[in-house]
Amino acid sequence: MNQLTRGGAHPPADPDTAPGTHPPTRPAVASEPSAPPKAEAPAAVPDPSPPDPAVRNRRGLPAPLALLRPGQWPKNLLVVPLALLGGGWSGDGAVRVGLALCAFILASSLVYVLNDISDVERDKRHPVKRHRPLASGRMGVPAAWATAAALGALLGPLLHVLGPGSALVVGAYLAVNGAYSWKLKHLPLVDVFIVATGFVLRLLGGYEATGRPAEMWLVLTVLAFCLVLILGKRRHELSVSGTGHRPALVGYSAHFLDMVLVLCSALAVVGYLLYLRTESGFGPYALLTVVCALLALFRYLQVVVVDGGGGEPVRTLLRDRVMLANSAAWGLLLLPQLAA
């Protein structure tokens, strides 16, 4: 029997692969050219600047106005009118203090403009200051020089009205800040005392406008409290951007700044207490405001040390709810003393 018909026989081979035959030639299919891989969209680079509302507000201002830093003008408002405490309201004292306040707003804006001109390249590398008008390119340096000249032209007649004493104090303020912008801001410790001196000169300018002698315990209190604010800002800068932007930060550490913050806070409270008891002319109930002074210092230290803030001291003073409530209580306690 033919093996091909037996039950154990293998099935016939596939004719396409049978021996002696060639597999049929299949038509070649033209391969489509492979599409080049799509380039992936570059990942969005996060903005390294912190979510600082003050910076966002400055971005919305016209460049010439932002160059003047109107957000810093409250510094003058917080210090210059202190000369009216203890009896400076009589006569035209309040009006002259208002003129002195305007003079320091112009002078401080002039300082900010000159400082931005000198620091434009360094500001470009800072995560926050790179948004300033000159560093961001929204305004050119020649326009900034023209703005500085306009501020000087407005300041001159105002100082003429206030008199030579006020002109001398404002001139000292400009000279100190000019030296700060030139070199002193790079010297550790010297930099914070120079900035605090600017606040003391604001207070002395207020006294000069009223024609009253300066009350030195209040001057010491302002100096110590301003040192607290400035040291807190340095601590924040050290933790956020390191020493790259501000060379003077190489002379600080967080532990060192914490120690001097406590020292200056204690000096501010003691100076304020001695001012109330010796120079203010207030009654004994004014001593209750020492509690408000302590709470203000405690809250600011909490913002700096615990919350990691303090980069915008003026914002903390004027927008923090605890600070605002405490300031309201402070004012209510002093109001009867001022009216007496």
CSV table of C-alpha atoms in Angstrom, one decimal:
chain,number,residue,atom,x,y,z
A,1,MET,CA,0.0,0.0,0.0
A,2,ASN,CA,1.3,3.4,-0.9
A,3,GLN,CA,2.7,5.0,2.2
A,4,LEU,CA,1.1,8.2,1.2
A,5,THR,CA,-2.3,6.6,2.1
A,6,ARG,CA,-1.4,5.0,5.3
A,7,GLY,CA,-2.8,6.3,8.5
A,8,GLY,CA,0.6,7.3,9.9
A,9,ALA,CA,1.7,9.3,6.9
A,10,HIS,CA,2.7,12.9,7.2
A,11,PRO,CA,0.5,15.4,5.4
A,12,PRO,CA,1.7,16.8,2.2
A,13,ALA,CA,4.2,19.6,2.3
A,14,ASP,CA,3.0,23.1,1.6
A,15,PRO,CA,3.4,23.5,-2.1
A,16,ASP,CA,4.9,26.9,-1.5
A,17,THR,CA,7.8,25.2,0.3
A,18,ALA,CA,7.9,21.9,-1.4
A,19,PRO,CA,11.4,20.7,-2.4
A,20,GLY,CA,12.3,21.6,-5.9
A,21,THR,CA,10.0,24.6,-5.9
A,22,HIS,CA,10.6,28.2,-5.3
A,23,PRO,CA,8.3,30.1,-3.1
A,24,PRO,CA,6.2,32.6,-5.1
A,25,THR,CA,7.6,36.0,-5.3
A,26,ARG,CA,5.4,38.3,-3.3
A,27,PRO,CA,5.0,41.8,-4.6
A,28,ALA,CA,7.3,44.1,-2.7
A,29,VAL,CA,5.4,46.6,-0.7
A,30,ALA,CA,7.0,50.0,-0.7
A,31,SER,CA,7.7,50.8,2.9
A,32,GLU,CA,6.5,54.3,3.9
A,33,PRO,CA,9.3,56.5,5.2
A,34,SER,CA,9.2,56.6,8.9
A,35,ALA,CA,8.0,59.9,10.2
A,36,PRO,CA,10.6,61.7,12.3
A,37,PRO,CA,10.0,61.5,16.0
A,38,LYS,CA,8.0,64.4,17.2
A,39,ALA,CA,10.1,66.7,19.3
A,40,GLU,CA,8.8,66.9,22.7
A,41,ALA,CA,7.8,70.2,24.0
A,42,PRO,CA,10.4,71.5,26.4
A,43,ALA,CA,9.2,71.3,30.0
A,44,ALA,CA,8.2,74.5,31.5
A,45,VAL,CA,10.9,76.0,33.6
A,46,PRO,CA,9.4,77.1,36.9
A,47,ASP,CA,9.8,80.8,37.8
A,48,PRO,CA,12.5,80.8,40.5
A,49,SER,CA,11.1,83.9,42.1
A,50,PRO,CA,9.1,83.4,45.2
A,51,PRO,CA,5.4,84.1,45.2
A,52,ASP,CA,5.9,87.6,46.5
A,53,PRO,CA,2.7,89.8,46.1
A,54,ALA,CA,4.8,92.9,46.3
A,55,VAL,CA,6.7,91.9,43.2
A,56,ARG,CA,3.5,91.1,41.4
A,57,ASN,CA,2.1,94.6,42.3
A,58,ARG,CA,5.3,96.3,41.0
A,59,ARG,CA,5.0,94.5,37.7
A,60,GLY,CA,1.6,96.1,37.2
A,61,LEU,CA,2.9,99.7,37.7
A,62,PRO,CA,4.3,101.8,34.9
A,63,ALA,CA,8.1,101.5,34.8
A,64,PRO,CA,8.9,105.1,35.8
A,65,LEU,CA,6.6,104.8,38.9
A,66,ALA,CA,7.8,101.3,39.8
A,67,LEU,CA,11.4,102.7,39.7
A,68,LEU,CA,10.5,105.1,42.5
A,69,ARG,CA,9.3,102.1,44.7
A,70,PRO,CA,6.1,103.6,46.1
A,71,GLY,CA,5.7,100.5,48.2
A,72,GLN,CA,8.6,101.7,50.3
A,73,TRP,CA,7.2,105.2,50.9
A,74,PRO,CA,5.4,104.0,54.1
A,75,LYS,CA,8.9,103.8,55.7
A,76,ASN,CA,8.9,107.6,55.8
A,77,LEU,CA,5.3,107.7,57.1
A,78,LEU,CA,6.1,105.4,60.0
A,79,VAL,CA,9.2,107.4,61.2
A,80,VAL,CA,9.1,111.1,60.3
A,81,PRO,CA,5.8,111.9,62.1
A,82,LEU,CA,7.1,110.3,65.3
A,83,ALA,CA,8.6,113.8,66.0
A,84,LEU,CA,5.1,115.0,66.7
A,85,LEU,CA,4.8,112.8,69.8
A,86,GLY,CA,5.0,114.6,73.1
A,87,GLY,CA,3.8,118.1,71.9
A,88,GLY,CA,4.8,118.7,68.3
A,89,TRP,CA,1.3,119.5,67.1
A,90,SER,CA,1.2,123.2,68.1
A,91,GLY,CA,1.5,125.9,65.5
A,92,ASP,CA,2.5,124.9,62.0
A,93,GLY,CA,4.5,121.9,63.3
A,94,ALA,CA,2.2,119.3,61.7
A,95,VAL,CA,2.3,121.1,58.4
A,96,ARG,CA,6.1,121.3,58.4
A,97,VAL,CA,6.4,117.7,59.3
A,98,GLY,CA,4.2,116.9,56.3
A,99,LEU,CA,6.6,118.9,54.1
A,100,ALA,CA,9.5,117.0,55.7
A,101,LEU,CA,7.7,113.8,54.9
A,102,CYS,CA,7.4,114.8,51.2
A,103,ALA,CA,11.1,115.7,51.2
A,104,PHE,CA,12.1,112.3,52.5
A,105,ILE,CA,9.8,110.5,50.0
A,106,LEU,CA,11.6,112.4,47.2
A,107,ALA,CA,15.0,111.8,48.7
A,108,SER,CA,14.4,108.1,49.3
A,109,SER,CA,13.1,107.6,45.7
A,110,LEU,CA,16.2,109.3,44.4
A,111,VAL,CA,18.3,106.9,46.4
A,112,TYR,CA,16.4,103.9,45.0
A,113,VAL,CA,16.8,105.1,41.5
A,114,LEU,CA,20.6,105.6,41.9
A,115,ASN,CA,20.9,102.3,43.6
A,116,ASP,CA,19.1,100.5,40.8
A,117,ILE,CA,21.3,102.2,38.3
A,118,SER,CA,24.5,101.0,40.1
A,119,ASP,CA,23.1,97.5,40.7
A,120,VAL,CA,21.4,96.7,37.4
A,121,GLU,CA,23.7,93.9,36.5
A,122,ARG,CA,23.6,92.3,39.9
A,123,ASP,CA,19.8,92.6,40.1
A,124,LYS,CA,19.5,90.6,36.9
A,125,ARG,CA,20.8,87.6,38.7
A,126,HIS,CA,18.5,87.9,41.7
A,127,PRO,CA,15.2,85.8,41.7
A,128,VAL,CA,13.1,88.8,42.9
A,129,LYS,CA,15.0,92.0,42.0
A,130,ARG,CA,15.3,90.9,38.4
A,131,HIS,CA,11.7,92.1,37.9
A,132,ARG,CA,12.7,95.7,38.7
A,133,PRO,CA,12.3,98.1,35.7
A,134,LEU,CA,16.0,98.4,34.9
A,135,ALA,CA,17.0,94.8,35.5
A,136,SER,CA,14.0,93.5,33.5
A,137,GLY,CA,14.6,95.9,30.6
A,138,ARG,CA,11.3,97.7,30.9
A,139,MET,CA,13.2,101.0,31.3
A,140,GLY,CA,16.6,102.1,30.1
A,141,VAL,CA,19.4,103.6,32.2
A,142,PRO,CA,19.3,107.0,30.4
A,143,ALA,CA,15.6,107.3,31.4
A,144,ALA,CA,16.5,106.4,34.9
A,145,TRP,CA,19.1,109.2,35.0
A,146,ALA,CA,16.5,111.6,33.7
A,147,THR,CA,14.1,110.5,36.5
A,148,ALA,CA,16.8,111.1,39.1
A,149,ALA,CA,17.3,114.6,37.8
A,150,ALA,CA,13.6,115.3,38.0
A,151,LEU,CA,13.5,114.2,41.6
A,152,GLY,CA,16.4,116.4,42.5
A,153,ALA,CA,14.7,119.4,40.8
A,154,LEU,CA,11.6,118.8,42.9
A,155,LEU,CA,13.5,118.3,46.1
A,156,GLY,CA,15.5,121.5,45.9
A,157,PRO,CA,12.6,124.0,46.3
A,158,LEU,CA,11.0,121.9,49.1
A,159,LEU,CA,14.2,122.0,51.1
A,160,HIS,CA,14.4,125.8,50.6
A,161,VAL,CA,11.0,126.1,52.2
A,162,LEU,CA,11.9,123.9,55.1
A,163,GLY,CA,15.1,125.8,55.8
A,164,PRO,CA,18.8,125.0,56.2
A,165,GLY,CA,18.5,122.7,59.1
A,166,SER,CA,16.2,120.3,57.2
A,167,ALA,CA,18.3,120.7,54.1
A,168,LEU,CA,21.3,119.6,56.2
A,169,VAL,CA,19.6,116.5,57.5
A,170,VAL,CA,18.2,115.5,54.1
A,171,GLY,CA,21.7,116.1,52.6
A,172,ALA,CA,23.2,113.8,55.3
A,173,TYR,CA,20.6,111.2,54.4
A,174,LEU,CA,21.6,111.4,50.7
A,175,ALA,CA,25.3,111.3,51.5
A,176,VAL,CA,25.0,108.3,53.8
A,177,ASN,CA,22.9,106.4,51.2
A,178,GLY,CA,25.3,107.4,48.5
A,179,ALA,CA,28.2,105.9,50.5
A,180,TYR,CA,26.0,102.8,51.1
A,181,SER,CA,25.4,102.3,47.4
A,182,TRP,CA,29.0,102.9,46.5
A,183,LYS,CA,30.7,100.5,48.9
A,184,LEU,CA,29.4,100.3,52.4
A,185,LYS,CA,26.6,97.9,51.6
A,186,HIS,CA,29.2,95.2,50.9
A,187,LEU,CA,30.6,95.4,54.5
A,188,PRO,CA,29.0,93.1,57.0
A,189,LEU,CA,27.5,94.8,60.0
A,190,VAL,CA,28.3,98.2,58.6
A,191,ASP,CA,25.6,97.7,56.0
A,192,VAL,CA,22.8,97.2,58.5
A,193,PHE,CA,23.9,100.2,60.7
A,194,ILE,CA,24.0,102.4,57.6
A,195,VAL,CA,20.4,101.5,56.7
A,196,ALA,CA,19.3,102.0,60.3
A,197,THR,CA,21.0,105.4,60.3
A,198,GLY,CA,18.8,106.4,57.3
A,199,PHE,CA,15.7,105.8,59.5
A,200,VAL,CA,17.3,107.8,62.4
A,201,LEU,CA,17.9,110.7,60.0
A,202,ARG,CA,14.2,110.6,58.9
A,203,LEU,CA,13.3,111.0,62.6
A,204,LEU,CA,15.8,113.9,63.1
A,205,GLY,CA,14.4,115.5,60.0
A,206,GLY,CA,10.9,115.4,61.6
A,207,TYR,CA,12.3,117.0,64.8
A,208,GLU,CA,14.1,119.7,62.7
A,209,ALA,CA,10.8,120.5,61.0
A,210,THR,CA,9.0,121.0,64.3
A,211,GLY,CA,11.8,123.1,65.8
A,212,ARG,CA,11.9,120.9,68.9
A,213,PRO,CA,15.1,119.1,70.2
A,214,ALA,CA,15.3,115.5,69.5
A,215,GLU,CA,14.3,113.1,72.3
A,216,MET,CA,17.3,110.7,72.4
A,217,TRP,CA,15.6,107.8,74.0
A,218,LEU,CA,13.1,107.7,71.1
A,219,VAL,CA,16.0,108.0,68.7
A,220,LEU,CA,17.6,105.0,70.3
A,221,THR,CA,14.3,103.1,70.2
A,222,VAL,CA,13.9,103.8,66.5
A,223,LEU,CA,17.5,102.7,65.8
A,224,ALA,CA,17.1,99.4,67.7
A,225,PHE,CA,13.7,98.6,66.2
A,226,CYS,CA,15.0,99.4,62.7
A,227,LEU,CA,18.0,97.1,63.3
A,228,VAL,CA,15.5,94.3,64.1
A,229,LEU,CA,13.7,94.9,60.8
A,230,ILE,CA,16.9,95.0,58.8
A,231,LEU,CA,18.5,92.0,60.4
A,232,GLY,CA,15.3,90.1,59.9
A,233,LYS,CA,15.5,91.0,56.2
A,234,ARG,CA,19.1,89.8,56.0
A,235,ARG,CA,18.2,86.5,57.6
A,236,HIS,CA,15.5,86.0,55.0
A,237,GLU,CA,17.9,86.9,52.1
A,238,LEU,CA,20.4,84.5,53.5
A,239,SER,CA,18.0,81.6,53.5
A,240,VAL,CA,16.4,82.4,50.1
A,241,SER,CA,19.3,83.4,47.8
A,242,GLY,CA,22.4,82.7,49.8
A,243,THR,CA,25.4,85.0,49.5
A,244,GLY,CA,25.6,85.3,45.8
A,245,HIS,CA,23.6,88.5,45.4
A,246,ARG,CA,24.6,90.5,48.4
A,247,PRO,CA,28.3,90.1,49.2
A,248,ALA,CA,27.9,91.3,52.8
A,249,LEU,CA,25.9,88.2,53.6
A,250,VAL,CA,29.1,86.2,53.8
A,251,GLY,CA,29.6,87.9,57.2
A,252,TYR,CA,26.4,86.5,58.6
A,253,SER,CA,24.9,83.2,59.6
A,254,ALA,CA,21.4,82.3,60.7
A,255,HIS,CA,22.5,81.6,64.3
A,256,PHE,CA,24.4,84.9,64.5
A,257,LEU,CA,21.5,86.8,63.2
A,258,ASP,CA,19.2,85.2,65.7
A,259,MET,CA,21.4,86.3,68.6
A,260,VAL,CA,21.7,89.9,67.4
A,261,LEU,CA,17.9,90.0,66.7
A,262,VAL,CA,17.2,89.2,70.4
A,263,LEU,CA,19.8,91.7,71.5
A,264,CYS,CA,18.3,94.5,69.4
A,265,SER,CA,14.8,93.6,70.4
A,266,ALA,CA,15.7,93.9,74.1
A,267,LEU,CA,17.4,97.3,73.4
A,268,ALA,CA,14.3,98.5,71.6
A,269,VAL,CA,12.0,97.7,74.5
A,270,VAL,CA,14.3,99.2,77.1
A,271,GLY,CA,14.7,102.4,75.0
A,272,TYR,CA,11.0,102.7,74.6
A,273,LEU,CA,10.3,102.2,78.3
A,274,LEU,CA,12.9,104.9,79.2
A,275,TYR,CA,11.4,107.2,76.6
A,276,LEU,CA,7.9,106.9,78.2
A,277,ARG,CA,9.2,107.5,81.7
A,278,THR,CA,11.7,110.4,81.0
A,279,GLU,CA,11.0,112.3,77.8
A,280,SER,CA,7.5,111.7,76.5
A,281,GLY,CA,5.6,113.6,79.1
A,282,PHE,CA,2.9,110.9,79.1
A,283,GLY,CA,1.1,109.7,82.2
A,284,PRO,CA,1.8,106.3,83.9
A,285,TYR,CA,-1.0,104.6,81.9
A,286,ALA,CA,1.2,105.0,78.8
A,287,LEU,CA,3.4,102.2,80.2
A,288,LEU,CA,0.6,99.8,79.1
A,289,THR,CA,1.8,100.3,75.5
A,290,VAL,CA,5.0,98.4,76.4
A,291,VAL,CA,2.9,95.3,76.1
A,292,CYS,CA,2.1,96.3,72.5
A,293,ALA,CA,5.8,96.9,71.8
A,294,LEU,CA,6.6,93.4,73.1
A,295,LEU,CA,3.9,91.9,71.0
A,296,ALA,CA,5.1,93.7,67.8
A,297,LEU,CA,8.6,92.4,68.3
A,298,PHE,CA,7.4,88.9,69.2
A,299,ARG,CA,5.3,88.8,66.1
A,300,TYR,CA,8.0,90.0,63.8
A,301,LEU,CA,10.5,87.5,65.2
A,302,GLN,CA,7.9,84.8,64.6
A,303,VAL,CA,7.5,85.8,61.0
A,304,VAL,CA,11.3,85.8,60.5
A,305,VAL,CA,12.3,82.7,62.5
A,306,VAL,CA,9.3,80.4,62.4
A,307,ASP,CA,7.6,81.4,59.1
A,308,GLY,CA,10.8,82.1,57.2
A,309,GLY,CA,9.5,85.6,56.1
A,310,GLY,CA,10.8,89.1,56.7
A,311,GLY,CA,11.8,89.8,53.1
A,312,GLU,CA,9.4,92.7,53.0
A,313,PRO,CA,9.4,94.3,56.5
A,314,VAL,CA,7.0,97.1,55.5
A,315,ARG,CA,4.5,94.6,54.1
A,316,THR,CA,4.7,92.7,57.4
A,317,LEU,CA,4.1,95.9,59.4
A,318,LEU,CA,1.2,97.2,57.3
A,319,ARG,CA,-0.6,94.0,56.2
A,320,ASP,CA,-0.1,91.4,58.8
A,321,ARG,CA,-3.3,91.0,60.8
A,322,VAL,CA,-1.7,90.6,64.1
A,323,MET,CA,0.5,93.6,63.5
A,324,LEU,CA,-2.5,95.7,62.4
A,325,ALA,CA,-4.6,94.7,65.4
A,326,ASN,CA,-1.7,95.4,67.8
A,327,SER,CA,-1.1,98.8,66.2
A,328,ALA,CA,-4.7,99.7,66.6
A,329,ALA,CA,-4.6,98.8,70.3
A,330,TRP,CA,-1.3,100.7,70.6
A,331,GLY,CA,-2.9,103.8,69.1
A,332,LEU,CA,-6.0,103.6,71.3
A,333,LEU,CA,-3.8,103.5,74.4
A,334,LEU,CA,-1.7,106.5,73.4
A,335,LEU,CA,-4.6,108.6,72.1
A,336,PRO,CA,-5.6,109.9,75.6
A,337,GLN,CA,-2.0,110.8,76.2
A,338,LEU,CA,-1.7,112.7,73.0
A,339,ALA,CA,-4.9,114.6,73.6
A,340,ALA,CA,-3.9,115.6,77.2
